[in-house]
């Protein structure tokens, strides 16, 4: 029988540390996109709560816990990320799609993480403007990205094929910031 | 030595050796290059733009027009650095510019003797003919003779950075107004960014002798900066220039990060270009002192009074030992007193006002003006006209002060027009010129220190009330409140020498007179005819003087004469900073396919397809030319089996109760009738009736489709679907998301393709289970994948998809299986040949100007339903014999060659545009057919099969007689696909 | 330039794609004839001052937006979701 070996998007590229900031990859077990049917947001939220214990997050927010979280990723679109795939019961009220392999999940952590990200991302990253659990779909170094503020920094999702460029751009900004002594 | 014995804000304990034109000099920490040169008695620092006149240092700020130098060594010299902005550091190497031979004996100074010929409009009048002389003679000549510092021509190896910042209040300028504004705004709880061009914040407080809050101004500034630095909600950005004001509270800013550091290292950027987004901005950029224009006013040693005061008070360096001043205002008298206090002798104060008061223990000549100067490489003396006659005065430094111009520049960047204020004879910013910006201090025409502090605090309070509804109470520190009287005096008439308006571009008062005489009177014409204000300093010191002269000549007032438009950037910005992060690989993101590593191991050559890197061909055993590899790969697919990574094709997961209806509306042909488990080719139109894209869509359930798009149009199609779903038909219940990256997908094509899959999939791959144009789920070991029986080669073929994490492993597994059957990988070149042999189209054919009918698919536009583009595609003129229609070509004459883009003509017809019959879109050599083939659009082509036509490629000089053929060369019945 | 997306808030222009006049929202009925479609696809007023425009938050939430913008000052008077504007208008 054929046994295919899995390879993560940033395999062999990370982690990278500079100026007290660390860029690393995390590989969740599952990512399922949940797109509620028309006018079915409340029903999806209820179904998500029943199946996974969390409501749908608001626009630009996350819900759930670290091991399994729902992340708003765009208009009418959420990702369930973590230890479980979206329960089949959700399919009655939402379109579900496997996104597990479509994305690279990077974590950027450290005191100067926001200063690093400010080099390549046009978001207002001030602590008061972009709080823990806030998430944004935006641009990182000219690539479409989902950026979420975590406890110690940021989680950055880029599409899988862009991983090498994303790592190069973020580590470049990290090196520059480290040289500027802001780390 | 011109360094004063005491005083100044320099660190005398730190001696900093640097060089100027190879000569080692000593400065101190806290010096600029300009102040260090003055302290070392260097007067001549540059040659002027056009006439190569000897020039010295005119100012102590970023408005400096003369003292531009190169900084660095070897091929990494940064040209045109303003010596007034460059901090000295150990080992700094500065070089003078724009001379042939030594600076002091510039051979090109001969231009100065030719000056009568080089006035305004000289180029336009002189280099008229012959036309052929321009490129070879005139332009190189002009470029050699006139100019400033040159680039080395090699890559700038310095690192640059870019960044975004956000704040509630951006304070621009850290003089008394800016510091006060920042302090009040910060105390009121706002997020504040305070920027200043200088490396030491404080503005004029560092250069003038005055008290603020009971202590020296410089000390008050330093203490305030320290207070601000200690606050969490304040970001101080010294060495930073706001370069432009843009829509929505966005500002460009250039931070000079390491220009002052000897060896910055590879990662430390030279500069960072910031995009600062501020809810409110306070412009406290101060004012620029303006000169008075008089004959030979450009000699080294003649400078602005404010600059002189900076050098003496802040840098403890005096540009002269016997200093004279020429002024129209009280302010300059203060300069004389400061100098005297510092022990410098005052030769004379020449005041243009007859009623000027005697202000100190030095000679004051009232109602007087400077009418001549002498000293070629350094000032030696001046001639003064007084009411009682002419006097010669020996002096080695003449400081000039013609009043002050508020720095209105940023307020003009969004089309704001400054307004004239008669009392200060200057333009001030108009209200609301930049939405959300308030002007404070001298930038608004409030020149006293007290007024600066007061308007700064007032601006901050207004902003706080606006943002938060309240503002703290503030006690202003006590400061001088005398703005100083001034009577406008622009230029000295008459005299023999030329009087320089724009020192940076060598424009004289005579040039303005000439422009007026030749009817270039509008300020915009004046600017372009004389080049006044077009040098790197953008006329900061010269514009108003020129306007005043033009106003005199036309008999208008200055506000009637108007002012030219200031545009970004305020000071020059290196392209390197604007392009930061964009060098080399930073130019565009790169996308890599799942089999990238394997393809590289096998020596594949790559081609860019959008942002993707796709293998172009795979050289094997001794192949030295791409055609050898390509032909072999084509034969391999036709005879055995070939593999190709097709992950790059756009894949869109489309679901929802109305998914089928949605596809019917976006595709020209019908999809609601497609059976589950089947695949259909679809053609997508734009609303204007032209073809947008094509691809296959597979149906996995009643409410679940997977659409594929071409690699090139994946993004465009996704945006189009979003448009249709949200803007056209929000009532449809349909959801979609890109799964391009989720699935690694490989084409397995050729007569032995099924054998490759047989050993791989757990289920049997039969014609019954997977007939042509079907799809289904398969298992590859423990991995669930998808299989599509589709073909872009004309062969029996499949595409197999697995979650992308298994892409590399599947590619390696397929590789082994295919090679065992004599197969292998094929690249984009072979893919192109395979599709051309079958007459399949790509975006070379559907390039945006063709209809479904043009490509022979007119009947695919379903009559049973509406779709995007349907109505427009059926308009007259978009189908029928007058259209250029898709056909294939094969060569039938002696020449067997095609050229992409070459045009087609009827045999015997002159090969001119009017006779154009169409053009070649794609071509290749077909190893299967043994000759080149092409796809082309030919007028009424569908009806002209079998006719001969002549291809003429003017680019490559090829002329080929072709036969018009049906597009499909190979297996037109499609037996291979189905069998 | 900044655009306030009703979903994402104040964002940089670089995230958005401009599509032109909001007239494109009002696609004629399939049987309206080619003159109506010609007008819909090609004819634009392009007045100075306030314009209703379609913008796409392409590098953001991917919402299509209808914005009222003064094209002489670049000031946005309002931004709403195109889908809601369309559904609300019915």
Short mmCIF file of C-alpha atoms in Angstrom, two decimals, chain B residues 333-538:
data_model
loop_
_atom_site.label_atom_id
_atom_site.label_comp_id
_atom_site.label_asym_id
_atom_site.label_seq_id
_atom_site.Cartn_x
_atom_site.Cartn_y
_atom_site.Cartn_z
CA UNK B 333 20.07 92.70 14.96
CA UNK B 334 19.69 89.94 17.53
CA UNK B 335 22.11 87.89 15.47
CA UNK B 336 24.66 90.67 15.70
CA UNK B 337 24.28 90.83 19.48
CA UNK B 338 24.59 87.02 19.78
CA UNK B 339 27.76 87.08 17.72
CA UNK B 340 29.23 89.88 19.73
CA UNK B 341 28.44 87.98 22.90
CA UNK B 342 30.29 85.00 21.44
CA UNK B 343 33.31 87.20 20.75
CA UNK B 344 32.91 87.66 17.02
CA UNK B 345 33.60 91.11 15.59
CA UNK B 346 30.70 92.79 13.76
CA UNK B 347 31.95 94.72 10.74
CA UNK B 348 28.59 96.36 10.07
CA UNK B 349 24.85 95.90 10.14
CA UNK B 350 23.32 97.10 6.86
CA UNK B 351 19.60 97.70 7.31
CA UNK B 352 17.47 98.53 4.29
CA UNK B 353 15.06 100.44 6.52
CA UNK B 354 15.77 104.15 6.88
CA UNK B 355 14.14 104.13 10.30
CA UNK B 356 15.99 101.13 11.71
CA UNK B 357 17.08 101.59 15.32
CA UNK B 358 20.68 101.43 16.42
CA UNK B 359 20.62 98.17 18.31
CA UNK B 360 24.02 97.54 19.83
CA UNK B 361 27.65 98.42 20.06
CA UNK B 362 28.41 97.97 16.37
CA UNK B 363 28.09 100.09 13.24
CA UNK B 364 24.57 100.16 11.79
CA UNK B 365 24.01 101.62 8.33
CA UNK B 366 20.35 102.47 7.87
CA UNK B 367 18.52 102.89 4.56
CA UNK B 368 21.43 101.01 3.05
CA UNK B 369 21.94 98.08 0.74
CA UNK B 370 24.73 95.84 -0.46
CA UNK B 371 25.39 96.54 -4.13
CA UNK B 372 28.53 94.49 -4.76
CA UNK B 373 30.72 91.83 -3.20
CA UNK B 374 34.23 90.59 -3.87
CA UNK B 375 36.29 87.45 -3.28
CA UNK B 376 36.02 84.51 -5.67
CA UNK B 377 36.53 81.50 -3.42
CA UNK B 378 35.74 83.31 -0.19
CA UNK B 379 34.13 86.63 0.57
CA UNK B 380 36.63 89.45 1.15
CA UNK B 381 34.51 92.56 1.13
CA UNK B 382 31.24 94.22 0.25
CA UNK B 383 30.20 97.55 -1.23
CA UNK B 384 27.32 99.32 0.47
CA UNK B 385 25.13 102.07 -0.90
CA UNK B 386 23.90 104.43 1.78
CA UNK B 387 22.03 107.68 1.61
CA UNK B 388 25.34 109.45 1.98
CA UNK B 389 27.23 107.50 -0.64
CA UNK B 390 29.11 104.30 -1.30
CA UNK B 391 31.23 102.50 1.31
CA UNK B 392 33.49 99.52 1.02
CA UNK B 393 33.57 97.22 4.03
CA UNK B 394 36.06 94.44 4.63
CA UNK B 395 34.23 91.36 5.83
CA UNK B 396 34.66 87.59 5.48
CA UNK B 397 31.07 86.69 6.24
CA UNK B 398 27.87 88.45 5.26
CA UNK B 399 24.68 87.24 6.89
CA UNK B 400 21.47 88.09 5.08
CA UNK B 401 17.95 88.22 6.42
CA UNK B 402 14.94 89.20 4.31
CA UNK B 403 12.26 88.05 6.73
CA UNK B 404 10.63 84.68 7.14
CA UNK B 405 8.46 82.42 5.02
CA UNK B 406 6.19 80.03 6.95
CA UNK B 407 6.76 76.43 5.82
CA UNK B 408 3.47 76.06 4.00
CA UNK B 409 4.67 73.20 1.79
CA UNK B 410 2.76 70.30 3.35
CA UNK B 411 -0.44 72.31 3.36
CA UNK B 412 -0.24 72.53 -0.44
CA UNK B 413 0.03 68.78 -1.03
CA UNK B 414 -3.73 68.32 -1.31
CA UNK B 415 -4.24 71.31 -3.55
CA UNK B 416 -4.37 73.89 -0.73
CA UNK B 417 -3.56 77.44 -1.83
CA UNK B 418 -1.58 79.51 0.67
CA UNK B 419 -2.92 82.97 1.46
CA UNK B 420 -0.93 86.20 1.58
CA UNK B 421 -0.51 88.03 4.85
CA UNK B 422 0.49 91.63 4.26
CA UNK B 423 1.73 92.26 7.84
CA UNK B 424 4.48 89.68 7.53
CA UNK B 425 4.74 89.91 3.72
CA UNK B 426 4.48 86.17 3.42
CA UNK B 427 2.19 83.33 2.41
CA UNK B 428 0.59 81.38 5.25
CA UNK B 429 -1.38 78.11 5.04
CA UNK B 430 -5.05 78.41 4.23
CA UNK B 431 -7.45 77.03 6.80
CA UNK B 432 -8.41 73.40 6.34
CA UNK B 433 -5.90 72.90 3.53
CA UNK B 434 -5.30 69.38 4.85
CA UNK B 435 -8.37 67.85 6.51
CA UNK B 436 -7.61 67.18 10.17
CA UNK B 437 -4.49 69.35 10.24
CA UNK B 438 -3.99 72.47 12.37
CA UNK B 439 -1.04 74.78 11.88
CA UNK B 440 0.85 76.21 14.87
CA UNK B 441 3.77 78.53 15.49
CA UNK B 442 5.91 80.10 12.81
CA UNK B 443 4.45 77.76 10.18
CA UNK B 444 1.25 79.75 10.63
CA UNK B 445 3.03 83.11 10.70
CA UNK B 446 3.28 83.43 14.49
CA UNK B 447 6.95 84.19 14.83
CA UNK B 448 7.61 84.91 18.51
CA UNK B 449 8.53 82.07 20.85
CA UNK B 450 5.64 82.94 23.14
CA UNK B 451 3.23 82.79 20.19
CA UNK B 452 4.72 79.45 19.14
CA UNK B 453 4.20 77.92 22.59
CA UNK B 454 0.73 79.39 22.81
CA UNK B 455 -0.48 78.29 19.37
CA UNK B 456 1.15 74.87 19.85
CA UNK B 457 -0.72 74.33 23.10
CA UNK B 458 -3.89 75.76 21.57
CA UNK B 459 -3.70 73.43 18.57
CA UNK B 460 -3.24 70.41 20.84
CA UNK B 461 -6.17 71.45 23.00
CA UNK B 462 -8.39 71.89 19.97
CA UNK B 463 -7.41 68.44 18.72
CA UNK B 464 -8.00 66.84 22.14
CA UNK B 465 -11.43 68.42 22.45
CA UNK B 466 -12.21 67.19 18.97
CA UNK B 467 -11.07 63.63 19.69
CA UNK B 468 -11.96 63.14 23.33
CA UNK B 469 -14.26 66.04 24.19
CA UNK B 470 -11.88 67.48 26.77
CA UNK B 471 -8.39 68.91 27.17
CA UNK B 472 -6.15 69.45 30.20
CA UNK B 473 -5.34 72.89 31.61
CA UNK B 474 -1.84 73.96 30.77
CA UNK B 475 0.35 76.75 32.06
CA UNK B 476 2.55 78.12 29.31
CA UNK B 477 6.22 78.60 30.11
CA UNK B 478 7.30 82.24 29.93
CA UNK B 479 9.03 83.26 26.73
CA UNK B 480 9.97 86.22 24.55
CA UNK B 481 6.97 87.78 22.83
CA UNK B 482 8.41 90.23 20.32
CA UNK B 483 7.89 89.07 16.75
CA UNK B 484 10.30 91.72 15.44
CA UNK B 485 9.45 94.40 12.94
CA UNK B 486 10.12 93.91 9.23
CA UNK B 487 9.69 95.95 6.05
CA UNK B 488 9.62 93.93 2.83
CA UNK B 489 12.78 94.33 0.79
CA UNK B 490 13.28 91.71 -1.89
CA UNK B 491 16.19 92.65 -4.05
CA UNK B 492 18.73 95.34 -4.81
CA UNK B 493 18.11 96.82 -8.23
CA UNK B 494 20.91 97.70 -10.60
CA UNK B 495 24.49 96.86 -9.83
CA UNK B 496 26.81 95.14 -12.23
CA UNK B 497 27.03 91.53 -11.15
CA UNK B 498 24.40 88.89 -11.53
CA UNK B 499 22.01 88.60 -8.61
CA UNK B 500 21.14 84.99 -7.78
CA UNK B 501 17.63 83.97 -6.94
CA UNK B 502 17.83 80.21 -7.10
CA UNK B 503 21.31 79.18 -6.09
CA UNK B 504 20.60 75.51 -6.55
CA UNK B 505 19.67 75.90 -10.21
CA UNK B 506 21.71 79.03 -11.02
CA UNK B 507 18.76 81.27 -11.83
CA UNK B 508 19.31 85.04 -11.66
CA UNK B 509 17.04 88.07 -11.52
CA UNK B 510 17.94 88.67 -15.17
CA UNK B 511 16.43 85.30 -16.07
CA UNK B 512 13.13 86.41 -14.55
CA UNK B 513 13.30 89.67 -16.49
CA UNK B 514 13.98 87.69 -19.66
CA UNK B 515 11.09 85.34 -18.98
CA UNK B 516 8.82 88.34 -18.51
CA UNK B 517 10.07 89.94 -21.72
CA UNK B 518 9.43 86.71 -23.64
CA UNK B 519 5.95 86.50 -22.14
CA UNK B 520 6.50 83.56 -19.78
CA UNK B 521 4.69 85.50 -17.05
CA UNK B 522 2.46 82.99 -15.37
CA UNK B 523 4.32 81.61 -12.36
CA UNK B 524 4.05 78.09 -13.76
CA UNK B 525 5.59 79.25 -17.06
CA UNK B 526 8.22 81.26 -15.23
CA UNK B 527 9.19 78.18 -13.27
CA UNK B 528 9.55 75.94 -16.28
CA UNK B 529 11.21 78.52 -18.53
CA UNK B 530 13.86 79.50 -16.04
CA UNK B 531 13.95 76.18 -14.06
CA UNK B 532 13.58 78.30 -10.93
CA UNK B 533 12.51 76.12 -8.01
CA UNK B 534 13.12 72.88 -9.86
CA UNK B 535 16.33 71.84 -8.11
CA UNK B 536 16.43 69.41 -5.17
CA UNK B 537 15.55 72.24 -2.75
CA UNK B 538 12.36 72.89 -4.77
#
